[in-house]
Short mmCIF file of C-alpha atoms and ligand atoms in Angstrom, two decimals:
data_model
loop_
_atom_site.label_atom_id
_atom_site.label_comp_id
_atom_site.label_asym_id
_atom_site.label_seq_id
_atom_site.Cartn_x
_atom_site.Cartn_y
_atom_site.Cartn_z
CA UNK F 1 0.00 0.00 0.00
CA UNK F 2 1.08 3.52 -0.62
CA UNK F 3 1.14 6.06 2.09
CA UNK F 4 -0.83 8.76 -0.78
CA UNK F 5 -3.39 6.07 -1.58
CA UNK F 6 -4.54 5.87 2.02
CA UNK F 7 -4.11 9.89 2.24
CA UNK F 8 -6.28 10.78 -1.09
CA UNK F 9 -8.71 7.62 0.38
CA UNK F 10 -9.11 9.93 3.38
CA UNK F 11 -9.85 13.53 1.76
CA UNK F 12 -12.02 11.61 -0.69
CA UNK F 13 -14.57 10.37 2.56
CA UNK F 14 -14.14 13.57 4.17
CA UNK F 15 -15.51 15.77 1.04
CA UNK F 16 -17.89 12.50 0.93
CA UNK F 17 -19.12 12.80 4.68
CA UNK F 18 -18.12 15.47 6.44
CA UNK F 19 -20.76 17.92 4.71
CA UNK F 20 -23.25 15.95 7.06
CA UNK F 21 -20.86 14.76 10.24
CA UNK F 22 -18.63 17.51 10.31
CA UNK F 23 -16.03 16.17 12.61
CA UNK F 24 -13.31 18.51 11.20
CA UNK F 25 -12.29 21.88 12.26
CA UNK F 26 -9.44 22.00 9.85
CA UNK F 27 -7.83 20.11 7.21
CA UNK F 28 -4.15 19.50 6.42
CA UNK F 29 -4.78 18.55 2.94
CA UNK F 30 -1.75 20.13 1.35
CA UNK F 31 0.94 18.76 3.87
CA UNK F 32 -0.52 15.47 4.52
CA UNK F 33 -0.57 14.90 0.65
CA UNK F 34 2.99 16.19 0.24
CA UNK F 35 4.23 14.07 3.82
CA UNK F 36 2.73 11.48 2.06
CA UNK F 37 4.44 12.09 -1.37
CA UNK F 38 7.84 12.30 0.93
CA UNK F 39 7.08 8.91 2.30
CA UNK F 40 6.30 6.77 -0.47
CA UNK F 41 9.58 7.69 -2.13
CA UNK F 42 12.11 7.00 0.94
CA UNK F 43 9.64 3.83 1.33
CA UNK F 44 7.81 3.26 4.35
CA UNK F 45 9.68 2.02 7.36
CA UNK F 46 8.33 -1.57 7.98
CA UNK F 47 9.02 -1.17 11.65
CA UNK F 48 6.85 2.40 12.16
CA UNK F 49 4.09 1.24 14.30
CA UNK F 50 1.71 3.99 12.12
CA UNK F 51 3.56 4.06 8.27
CA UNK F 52 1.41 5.91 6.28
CA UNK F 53 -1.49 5.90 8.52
CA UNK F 54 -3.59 8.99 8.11
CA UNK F 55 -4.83 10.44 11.97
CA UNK F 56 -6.76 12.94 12.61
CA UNK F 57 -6.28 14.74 15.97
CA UNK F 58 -8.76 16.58 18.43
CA UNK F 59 -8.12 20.14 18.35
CA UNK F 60 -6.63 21.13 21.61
CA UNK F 61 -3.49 18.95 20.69
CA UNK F 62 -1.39 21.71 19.80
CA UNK F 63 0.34 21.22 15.90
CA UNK F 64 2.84 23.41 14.86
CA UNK F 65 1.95 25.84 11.86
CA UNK F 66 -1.60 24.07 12.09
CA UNK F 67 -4.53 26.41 13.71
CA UNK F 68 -5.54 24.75 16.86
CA UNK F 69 -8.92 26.28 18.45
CA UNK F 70 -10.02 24.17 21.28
CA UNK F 71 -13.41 24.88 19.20
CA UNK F 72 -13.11 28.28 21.50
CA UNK F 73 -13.33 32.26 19.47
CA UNK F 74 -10.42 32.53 21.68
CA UNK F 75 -7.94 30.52 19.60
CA UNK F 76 -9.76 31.88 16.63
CA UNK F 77 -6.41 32.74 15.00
CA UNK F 78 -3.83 30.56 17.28
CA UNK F 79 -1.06 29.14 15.18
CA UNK F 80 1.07 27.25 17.81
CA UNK F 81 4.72 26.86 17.53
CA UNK F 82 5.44 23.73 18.73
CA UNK F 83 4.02 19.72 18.38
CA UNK F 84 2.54 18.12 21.16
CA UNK F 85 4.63 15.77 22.40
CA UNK F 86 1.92 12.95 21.17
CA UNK F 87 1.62 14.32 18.10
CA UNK F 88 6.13 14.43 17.62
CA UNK F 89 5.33 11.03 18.83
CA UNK F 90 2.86 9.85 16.11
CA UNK F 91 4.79 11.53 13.57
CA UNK F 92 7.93 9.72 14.40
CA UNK F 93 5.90 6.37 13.78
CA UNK F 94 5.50 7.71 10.15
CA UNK F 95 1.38 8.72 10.94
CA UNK F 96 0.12 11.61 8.50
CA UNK F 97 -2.20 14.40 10.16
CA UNK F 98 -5.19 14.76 8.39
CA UNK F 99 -6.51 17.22 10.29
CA UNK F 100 -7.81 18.59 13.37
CA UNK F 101 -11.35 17.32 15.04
CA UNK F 102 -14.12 19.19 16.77
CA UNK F 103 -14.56 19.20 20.05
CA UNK F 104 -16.70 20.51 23.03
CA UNK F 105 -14.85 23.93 23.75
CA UNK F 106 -11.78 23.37 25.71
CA UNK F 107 -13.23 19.80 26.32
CA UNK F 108 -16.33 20.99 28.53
CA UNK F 109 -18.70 18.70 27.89
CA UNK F 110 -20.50 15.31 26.70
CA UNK F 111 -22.27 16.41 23.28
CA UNK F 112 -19.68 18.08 21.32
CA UNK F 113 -22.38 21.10 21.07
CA UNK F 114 -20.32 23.09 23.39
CA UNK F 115 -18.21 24.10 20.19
CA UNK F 116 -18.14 27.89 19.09
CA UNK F 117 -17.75 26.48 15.35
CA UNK F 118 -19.70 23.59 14.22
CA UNK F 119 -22.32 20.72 15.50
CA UNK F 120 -20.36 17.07 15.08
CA UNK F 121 -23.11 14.64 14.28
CA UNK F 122 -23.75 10.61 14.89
CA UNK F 123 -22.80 9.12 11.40
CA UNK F 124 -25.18 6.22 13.33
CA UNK F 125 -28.27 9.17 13.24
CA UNK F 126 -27.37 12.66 12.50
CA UNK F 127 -30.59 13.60 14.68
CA UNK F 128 -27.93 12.64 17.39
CA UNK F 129 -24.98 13.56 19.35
CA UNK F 130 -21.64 12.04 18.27
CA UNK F 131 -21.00 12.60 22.51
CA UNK F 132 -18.03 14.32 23.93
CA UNK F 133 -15.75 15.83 24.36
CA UNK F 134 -13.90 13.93 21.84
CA UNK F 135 -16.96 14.18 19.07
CA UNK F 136 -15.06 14.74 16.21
CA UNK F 137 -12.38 12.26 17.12
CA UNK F 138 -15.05 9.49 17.84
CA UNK F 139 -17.50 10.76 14.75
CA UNK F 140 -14.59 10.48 12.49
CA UNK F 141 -13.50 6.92 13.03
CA UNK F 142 -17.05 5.80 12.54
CA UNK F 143 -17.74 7.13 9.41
CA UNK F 144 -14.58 6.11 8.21
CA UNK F 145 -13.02 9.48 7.73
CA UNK F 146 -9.81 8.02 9.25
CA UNK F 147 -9.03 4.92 11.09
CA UNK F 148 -7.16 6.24 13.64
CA UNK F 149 -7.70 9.56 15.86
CA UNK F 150 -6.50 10.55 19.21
CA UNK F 151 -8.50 12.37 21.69
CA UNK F 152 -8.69 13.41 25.58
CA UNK F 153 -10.54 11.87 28.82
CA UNK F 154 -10.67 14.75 32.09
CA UNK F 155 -13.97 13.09 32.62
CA UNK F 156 -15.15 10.62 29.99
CA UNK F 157 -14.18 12.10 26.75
CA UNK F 158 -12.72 9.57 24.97
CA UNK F 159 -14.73 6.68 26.13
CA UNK F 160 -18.36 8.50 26.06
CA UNK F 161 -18.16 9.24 22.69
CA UNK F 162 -16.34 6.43 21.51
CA UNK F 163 -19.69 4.15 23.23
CA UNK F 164 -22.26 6.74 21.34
CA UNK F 165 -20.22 5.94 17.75
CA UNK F 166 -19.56 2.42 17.93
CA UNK F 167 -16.17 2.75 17.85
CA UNK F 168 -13.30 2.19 20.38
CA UNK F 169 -11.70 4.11 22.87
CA UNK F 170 -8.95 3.88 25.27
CA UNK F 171 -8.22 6.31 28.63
CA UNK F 172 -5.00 5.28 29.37
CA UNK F 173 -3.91 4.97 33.45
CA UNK F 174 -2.66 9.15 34.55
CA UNK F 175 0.96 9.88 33.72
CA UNK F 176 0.93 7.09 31.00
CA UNK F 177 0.87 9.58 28.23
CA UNK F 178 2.30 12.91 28.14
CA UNK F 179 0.32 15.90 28.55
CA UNK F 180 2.84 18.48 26.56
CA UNK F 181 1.42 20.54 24.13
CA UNK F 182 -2.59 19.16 25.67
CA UNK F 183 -4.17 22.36 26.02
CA UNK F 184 -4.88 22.06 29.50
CA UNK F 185 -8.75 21.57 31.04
CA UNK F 186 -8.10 19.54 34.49
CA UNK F 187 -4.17 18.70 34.85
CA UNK F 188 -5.10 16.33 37.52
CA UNK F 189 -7.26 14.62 35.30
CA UNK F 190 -6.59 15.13 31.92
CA UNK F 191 -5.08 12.41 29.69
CA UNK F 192 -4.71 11.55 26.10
CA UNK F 193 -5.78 8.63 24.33
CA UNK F 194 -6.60 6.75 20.84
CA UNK F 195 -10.00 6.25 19.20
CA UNK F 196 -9.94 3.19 16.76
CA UNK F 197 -12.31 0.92 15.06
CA UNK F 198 -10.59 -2.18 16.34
CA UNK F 199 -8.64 -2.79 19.46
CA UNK F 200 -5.64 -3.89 17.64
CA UNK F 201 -5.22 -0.26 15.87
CA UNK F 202 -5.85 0.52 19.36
CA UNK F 203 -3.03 -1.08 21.03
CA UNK F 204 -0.10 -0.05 18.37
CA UNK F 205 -1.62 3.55 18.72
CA UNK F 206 -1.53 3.50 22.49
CA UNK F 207 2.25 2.21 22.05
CA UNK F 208 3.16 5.14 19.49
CA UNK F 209 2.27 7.40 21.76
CA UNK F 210 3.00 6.39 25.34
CA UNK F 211 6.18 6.89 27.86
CA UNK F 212 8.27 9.33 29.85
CA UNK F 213 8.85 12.70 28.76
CA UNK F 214 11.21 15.49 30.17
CA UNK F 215 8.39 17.98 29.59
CA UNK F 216 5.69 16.92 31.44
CA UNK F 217 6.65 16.00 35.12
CA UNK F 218 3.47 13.62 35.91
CA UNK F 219 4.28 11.44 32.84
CA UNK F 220 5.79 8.06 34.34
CA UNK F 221 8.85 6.61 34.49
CA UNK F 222 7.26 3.02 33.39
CA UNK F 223 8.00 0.82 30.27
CA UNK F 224 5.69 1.12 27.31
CA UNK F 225 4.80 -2.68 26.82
CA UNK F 226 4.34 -4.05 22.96
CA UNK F 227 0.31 -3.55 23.74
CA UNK F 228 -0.02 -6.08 20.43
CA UNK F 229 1.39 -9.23 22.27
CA UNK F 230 -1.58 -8.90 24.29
CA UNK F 231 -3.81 -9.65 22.28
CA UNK F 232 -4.15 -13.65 22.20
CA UNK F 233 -7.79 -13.59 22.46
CA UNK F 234 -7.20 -16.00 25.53
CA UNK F 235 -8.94 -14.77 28.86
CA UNK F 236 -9.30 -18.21 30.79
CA UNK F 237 -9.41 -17.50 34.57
CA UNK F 238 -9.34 -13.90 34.56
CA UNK F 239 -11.18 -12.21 37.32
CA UNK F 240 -13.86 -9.99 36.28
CA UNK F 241 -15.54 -7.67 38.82
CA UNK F 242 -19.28 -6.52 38.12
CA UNK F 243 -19.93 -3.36 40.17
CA UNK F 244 -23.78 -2.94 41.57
CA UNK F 245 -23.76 0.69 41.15
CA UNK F 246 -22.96 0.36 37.78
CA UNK F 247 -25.84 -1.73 36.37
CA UNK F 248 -28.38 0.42 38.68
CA UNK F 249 -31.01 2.68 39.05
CA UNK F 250 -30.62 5.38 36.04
CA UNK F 251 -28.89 3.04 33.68
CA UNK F 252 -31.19 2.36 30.70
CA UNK F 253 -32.63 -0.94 30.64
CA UNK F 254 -31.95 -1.82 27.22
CA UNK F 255 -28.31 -0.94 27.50
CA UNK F 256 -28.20 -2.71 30.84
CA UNK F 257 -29.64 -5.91 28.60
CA UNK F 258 -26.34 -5.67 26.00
CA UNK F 259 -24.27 -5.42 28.95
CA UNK F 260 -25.59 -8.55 31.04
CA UNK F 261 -24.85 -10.34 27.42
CA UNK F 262 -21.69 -9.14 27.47
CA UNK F 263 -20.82 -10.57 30.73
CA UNK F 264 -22.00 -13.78 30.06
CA UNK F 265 -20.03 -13.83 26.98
CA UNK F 266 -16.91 -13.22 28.91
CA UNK F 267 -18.05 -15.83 31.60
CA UNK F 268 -18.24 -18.26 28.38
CA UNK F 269 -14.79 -17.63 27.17
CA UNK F 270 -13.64 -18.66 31.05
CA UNK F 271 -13.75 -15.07 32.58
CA UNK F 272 -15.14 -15.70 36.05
CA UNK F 273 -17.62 -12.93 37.04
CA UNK F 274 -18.47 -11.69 40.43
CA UNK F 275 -20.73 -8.88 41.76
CA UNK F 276 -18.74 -6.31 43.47
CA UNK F 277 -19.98 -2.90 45.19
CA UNK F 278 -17.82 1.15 44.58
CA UNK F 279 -19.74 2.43 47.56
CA UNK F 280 -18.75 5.78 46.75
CA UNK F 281 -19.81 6.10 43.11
CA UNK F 282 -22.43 8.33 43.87
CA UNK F 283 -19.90 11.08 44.94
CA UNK F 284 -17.68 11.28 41.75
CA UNK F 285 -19.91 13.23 39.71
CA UNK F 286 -20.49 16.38 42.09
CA UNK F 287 -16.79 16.12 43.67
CA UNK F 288 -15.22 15.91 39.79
CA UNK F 289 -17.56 19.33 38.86
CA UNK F 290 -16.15 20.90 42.11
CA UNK F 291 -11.99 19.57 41.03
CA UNK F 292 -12.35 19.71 37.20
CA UNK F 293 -14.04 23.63 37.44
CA UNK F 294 -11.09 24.61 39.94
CA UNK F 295 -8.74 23.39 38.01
CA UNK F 296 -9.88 24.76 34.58
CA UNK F 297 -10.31 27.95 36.85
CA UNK F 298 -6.76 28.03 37.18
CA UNK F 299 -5.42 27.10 33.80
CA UNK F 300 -7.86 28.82 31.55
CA UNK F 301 -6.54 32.36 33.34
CA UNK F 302 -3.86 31.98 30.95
CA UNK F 303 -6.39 33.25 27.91
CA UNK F 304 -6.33 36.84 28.80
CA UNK F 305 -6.20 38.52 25.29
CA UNK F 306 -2.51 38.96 25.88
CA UNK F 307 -0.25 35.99 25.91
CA UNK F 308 -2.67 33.93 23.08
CA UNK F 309 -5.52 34.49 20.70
CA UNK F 310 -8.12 37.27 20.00
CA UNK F 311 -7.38 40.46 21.76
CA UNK F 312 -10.65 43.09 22.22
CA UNK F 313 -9.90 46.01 20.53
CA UNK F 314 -9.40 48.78 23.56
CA UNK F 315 -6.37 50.53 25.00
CA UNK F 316 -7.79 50.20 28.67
CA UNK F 317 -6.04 47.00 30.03
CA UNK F 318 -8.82 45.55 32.35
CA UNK F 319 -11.10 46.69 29.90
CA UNK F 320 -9.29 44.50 27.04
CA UNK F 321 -9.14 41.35 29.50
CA UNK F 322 -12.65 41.40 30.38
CA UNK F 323 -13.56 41.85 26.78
CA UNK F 324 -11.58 39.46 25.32
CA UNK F 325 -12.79 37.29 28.12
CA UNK F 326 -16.29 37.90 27.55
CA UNK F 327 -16.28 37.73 23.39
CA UNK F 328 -13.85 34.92 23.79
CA UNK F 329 -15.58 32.45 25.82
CA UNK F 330 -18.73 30.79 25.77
CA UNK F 331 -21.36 29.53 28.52
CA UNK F 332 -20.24 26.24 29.47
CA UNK F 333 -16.91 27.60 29.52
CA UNK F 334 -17.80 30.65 31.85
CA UNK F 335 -19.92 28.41 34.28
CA UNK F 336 -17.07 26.54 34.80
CA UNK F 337 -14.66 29.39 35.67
CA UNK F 338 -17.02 30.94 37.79
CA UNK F 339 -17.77 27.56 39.58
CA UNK F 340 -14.52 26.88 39.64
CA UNK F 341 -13.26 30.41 40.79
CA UNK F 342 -15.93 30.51 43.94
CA UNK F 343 -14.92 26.95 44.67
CA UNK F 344 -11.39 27.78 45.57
CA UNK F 345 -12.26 31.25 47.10
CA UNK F 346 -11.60 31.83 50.62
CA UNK F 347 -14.06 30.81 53.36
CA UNK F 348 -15.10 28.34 50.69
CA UNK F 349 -12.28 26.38 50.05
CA UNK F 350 -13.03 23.80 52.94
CA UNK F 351 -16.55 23.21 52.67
CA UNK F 352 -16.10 22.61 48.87
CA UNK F 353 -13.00 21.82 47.51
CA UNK F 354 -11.52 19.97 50.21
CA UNK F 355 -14.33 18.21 50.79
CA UNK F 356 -14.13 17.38 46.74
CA UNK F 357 -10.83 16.52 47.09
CA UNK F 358 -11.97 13.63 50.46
CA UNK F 359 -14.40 12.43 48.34
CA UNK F 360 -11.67 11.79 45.35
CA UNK F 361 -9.58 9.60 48.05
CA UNK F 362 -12.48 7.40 48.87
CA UNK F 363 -13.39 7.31 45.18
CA UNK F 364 -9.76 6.10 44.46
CA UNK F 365 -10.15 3.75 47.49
CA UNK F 366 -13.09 2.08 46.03
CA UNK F 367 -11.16 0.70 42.75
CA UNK F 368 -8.25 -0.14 44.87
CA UNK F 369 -9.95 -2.92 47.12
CA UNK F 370 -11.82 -4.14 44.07
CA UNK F 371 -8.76 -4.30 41.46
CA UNK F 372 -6.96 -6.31 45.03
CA UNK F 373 -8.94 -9.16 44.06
CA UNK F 374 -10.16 -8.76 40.23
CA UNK F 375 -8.10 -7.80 37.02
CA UNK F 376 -10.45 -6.02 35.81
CA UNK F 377 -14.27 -4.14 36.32
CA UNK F 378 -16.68 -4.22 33.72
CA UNK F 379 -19.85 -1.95 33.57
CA UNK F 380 -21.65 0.27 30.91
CA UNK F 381 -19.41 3.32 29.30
CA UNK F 382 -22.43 5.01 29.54
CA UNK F 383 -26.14 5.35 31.11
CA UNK F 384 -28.07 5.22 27.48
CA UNK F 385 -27.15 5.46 23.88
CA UNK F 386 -26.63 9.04 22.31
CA UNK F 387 -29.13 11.23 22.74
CA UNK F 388 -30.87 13.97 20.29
CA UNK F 389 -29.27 16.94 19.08
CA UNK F 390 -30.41 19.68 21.11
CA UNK F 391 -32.30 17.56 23.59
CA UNK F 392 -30.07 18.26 26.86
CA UNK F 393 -28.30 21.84 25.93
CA UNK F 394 -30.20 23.73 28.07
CA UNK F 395 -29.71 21.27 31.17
CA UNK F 396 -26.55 21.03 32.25
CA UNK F 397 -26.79 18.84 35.26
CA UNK F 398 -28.76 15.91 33.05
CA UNK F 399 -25.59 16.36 30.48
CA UNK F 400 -23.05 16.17 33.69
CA UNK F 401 -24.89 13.00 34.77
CA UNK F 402 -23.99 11.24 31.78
CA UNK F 403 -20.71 10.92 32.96
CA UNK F 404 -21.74 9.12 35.89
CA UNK F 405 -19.56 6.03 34.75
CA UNK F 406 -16.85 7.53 33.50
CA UNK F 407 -15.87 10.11 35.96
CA UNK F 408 -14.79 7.82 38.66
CA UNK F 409 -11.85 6.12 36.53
CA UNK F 410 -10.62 9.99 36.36
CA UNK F 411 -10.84 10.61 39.46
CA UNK F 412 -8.94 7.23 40.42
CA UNK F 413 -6.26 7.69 37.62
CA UNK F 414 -6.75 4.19 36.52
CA UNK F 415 -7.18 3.10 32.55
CA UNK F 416 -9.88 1.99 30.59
CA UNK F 417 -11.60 1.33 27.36
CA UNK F 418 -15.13 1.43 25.65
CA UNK F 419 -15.89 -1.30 23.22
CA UNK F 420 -18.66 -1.45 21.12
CA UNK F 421 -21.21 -4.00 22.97
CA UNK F 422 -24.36 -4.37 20.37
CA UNK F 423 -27.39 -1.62 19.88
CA UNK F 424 -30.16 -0.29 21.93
CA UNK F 425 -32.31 1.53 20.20
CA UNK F 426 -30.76 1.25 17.05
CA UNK F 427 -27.78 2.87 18.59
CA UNK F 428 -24.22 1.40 20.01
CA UNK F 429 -24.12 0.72 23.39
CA UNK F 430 -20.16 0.70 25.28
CA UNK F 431 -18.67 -1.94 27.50
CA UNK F 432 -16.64 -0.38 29.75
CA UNK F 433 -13.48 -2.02 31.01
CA UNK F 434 -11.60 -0.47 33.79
CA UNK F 435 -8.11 -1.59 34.84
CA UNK F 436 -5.23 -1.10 37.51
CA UNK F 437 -3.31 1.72 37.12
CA UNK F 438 -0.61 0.94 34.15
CA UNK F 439 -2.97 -2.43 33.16
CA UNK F 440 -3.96 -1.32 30.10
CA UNK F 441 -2.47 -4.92 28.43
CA UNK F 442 -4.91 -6.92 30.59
CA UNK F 443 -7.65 -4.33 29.42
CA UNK F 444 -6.38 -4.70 25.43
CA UNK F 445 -6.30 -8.97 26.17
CA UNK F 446 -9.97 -8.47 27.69
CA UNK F 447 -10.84 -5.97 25.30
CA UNK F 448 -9.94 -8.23 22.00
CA UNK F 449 -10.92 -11.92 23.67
CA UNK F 450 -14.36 -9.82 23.59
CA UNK F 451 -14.39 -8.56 20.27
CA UNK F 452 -13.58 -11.86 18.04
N1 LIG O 1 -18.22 15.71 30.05
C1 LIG O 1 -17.27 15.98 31.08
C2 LIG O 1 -17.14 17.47 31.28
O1 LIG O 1 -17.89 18.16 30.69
C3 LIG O 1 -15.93 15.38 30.73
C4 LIG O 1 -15.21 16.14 29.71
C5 LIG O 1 -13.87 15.57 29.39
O2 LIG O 1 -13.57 14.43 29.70
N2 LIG O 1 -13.05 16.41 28.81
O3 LIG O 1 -16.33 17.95 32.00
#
């Protein structure tokens, strides 16, 4: 195969599709083609885990000389200067950007309709959400715009979309991957991963872009395993925890149906299966809200009209802060600063984001105990299929409590990954797999035994 077939193949969907999904924010049609051009002649290294592969990345992965928005006004016109380190990474393993993906702005979110620029669609229904925050990323891979994309998990990202497209998605364990270059949302939280159709593209993608890196201090000193090998479709014995909370009151029954099928698939390829309890599930959702807005508090004070993007036109400085500010942002974004900013004030710090931060512990607790005893927990990605455009916008704390299932692996810092697991409703459902912190190999063995 040539690297420029599988690059043209690519452009050709997206003027195909994307009319109707719109997953991308921006192409790289000229320097893909030409990167492409370059590689066919020096002949692709055999070795590169990605030669030739066309990618397309979510848009707050910063890309040198390649506009990346975060789907904000504020980045309107931000040309970075540097890679990413995962996207050095994927380039170094011979990968061709084909662009950059849509995206709730600065990740805030579950629908992908938190974007200043453009509504992502389901390619399943285009009456319905692609999910988010990694829409574009998720919407892309399932209508074949590219096979391989990465995106970003603070809170479900990855996975949650990855379950409402049929498609799947990995949020590796905190530290696993670097965070350089990830415009930041939740530093505590954040963490890049890949969105594939199978979990063997999965696997080698996870690999490209894993390990240590001098410029991001919470990345881990840990070896990056060949994910590949463990893949033998052989899960015999392996101890599969089935947490109560997670097949419980607010889950959907019909997903809760595709998961129960699920489980007794794996209990038929020798997995043995036992009911275990997270007692404090029901705190992850309002103590991440109270972390996640603090944090993003924090970081987004760097977007102050000065240092990057738009700048309001005024010669008064507060004036041109609050403007740009004010123009630059939108809602979701300026609920969570201002949540974020009265959760860390004085006399409020305690009663809120300590308390947040308590909660977190007995969260991470929770997984520990279980994962002491099981390799793995298994649940739903999410609580239903994807819902309507439109139909949740103007309720935030429905769209917050779709992350019920996700949020807690965050929180914990552990990995996991959303396979596809049959339809409800016409639509995919996710299984959820979550893992012990660096187990994503037990997770990929699970995760392909599963899907043969
Ligand atoms: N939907 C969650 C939020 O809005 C998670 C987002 C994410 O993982 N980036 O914060």
């Amino acid at each position: 195969i040539k690297a420029s077939d599988l690059v043209d193949e690519a452009f050709t969907r997206i003027n195909e599709v994307d009319d109707k999904v719109k997953a991308f924010l921006t192409l790289n049609e000229d320097q893909a083609k030409a990167e492409a051009r370059k590689l066919d002649e020096q002949a692709l290294t055999s070795d590169a885990l990605l030669a030739g592969m066309p990618i397309g990345l979510k848009d707050n992965l910063v890309t040198k000389g390649l506009k990346t928005t975060c789907a904000s006004r504020i980045l309107e016109n931000y040309d970075p200067i540097y890679d990413a380190t995962v996207v050095e990474k994927v380039r170094a393993e011979q990968a061709i950007t084909i662009g950059k993906l849509n995206m709730d702005e600065f990740a805030m979110g579950s629908s992908t309709e938190n974007s200043a620029y453009a509504k992502t669609r389901n390619p399943w229904d285009t009456d319905r959400v692609p999910g988010g925050s990694s829409g574009g990323s998720a919407a892309a891979v399932a209508a074949g715009e590219v096979l391989f994309a990465l995106g970003t998990d603070t809170g479900g990202s990855i996975r949650q979309p990855s379950a409402f497209c049929g498609v799947v998605g990995m949020k590796p364990t905190y530290g696993r991957v670097s965070r350089f270059g990830v415009v930041a949302f939740a530093s505590s939280l954040d963490q890049v991963g890949p969105i594939t159709r199978t979990v063997e593209d999965n696997a080698y993608l996870l690999e490209a872009i894993s390990g240590l890196d001098a410029h991001d201090s919470t990345s881990a000193n840990v070896a990056v395993p060949n994910y590949a090998k463990a893949l033998t479709g052989e899960i015999k014995g392996l101890r599969v925890a089935i947490p109560k909370e997670y097949l419980g009151e607010g889950i959907d029954a019909a997903v809760k149906d595709q998961i129960k099928a699920a489980i007794r698939q794996l209990e038929a390829l020798g997995a043995e299966c036992e009911e275990v309890s997270l007692p404090h599930s029901q705190y992850a959702v309002p103590a991440y809200y109270i972390i996640a807005s603090s944090e993003a508090s924090a970081n987004l004070a760097r977007f102050d009209g000065v240092r990057y993007g738009v700048r309001a036109d005024t010669n008064d400085l507060i004036e041109m802060y609050k403007k740009s500010r004010s123009e630059g942002f939108g809602d979701e974004v300026k609920r969570r600063i201002m949540l974020g900013t009265f959760a860390l004030s004085s006399g409020y710090y305690d009663a809120y984001y300590k308390k947040a931060q308590q909660a977190r512990t007995l969260i991470k607790q929770d997984f520990e105990k279980v994962l002491e005893n099981h390799d793995i927990i298994v649940g739903p990605t999410t609580p239903t299929p994807a819902f309507k455009v439109g139909e949740l916008i103007d309720d935030p704390l429905t769209m917050y409590a779709n992350d019920l299932l996700t949020i807690p692996v965050n929180l914990a810092g552990v990995p996991a990954i959303s396979v596809p697991c049959g339809l409800a409703d016409g639509m995919p459902v996710g299984l959820q797999m979550i893992g012990r912190p660096f187990g994503e190999e037990t997770l990929y063995r699970a995760a392909y035994a599963y899907e043969q």
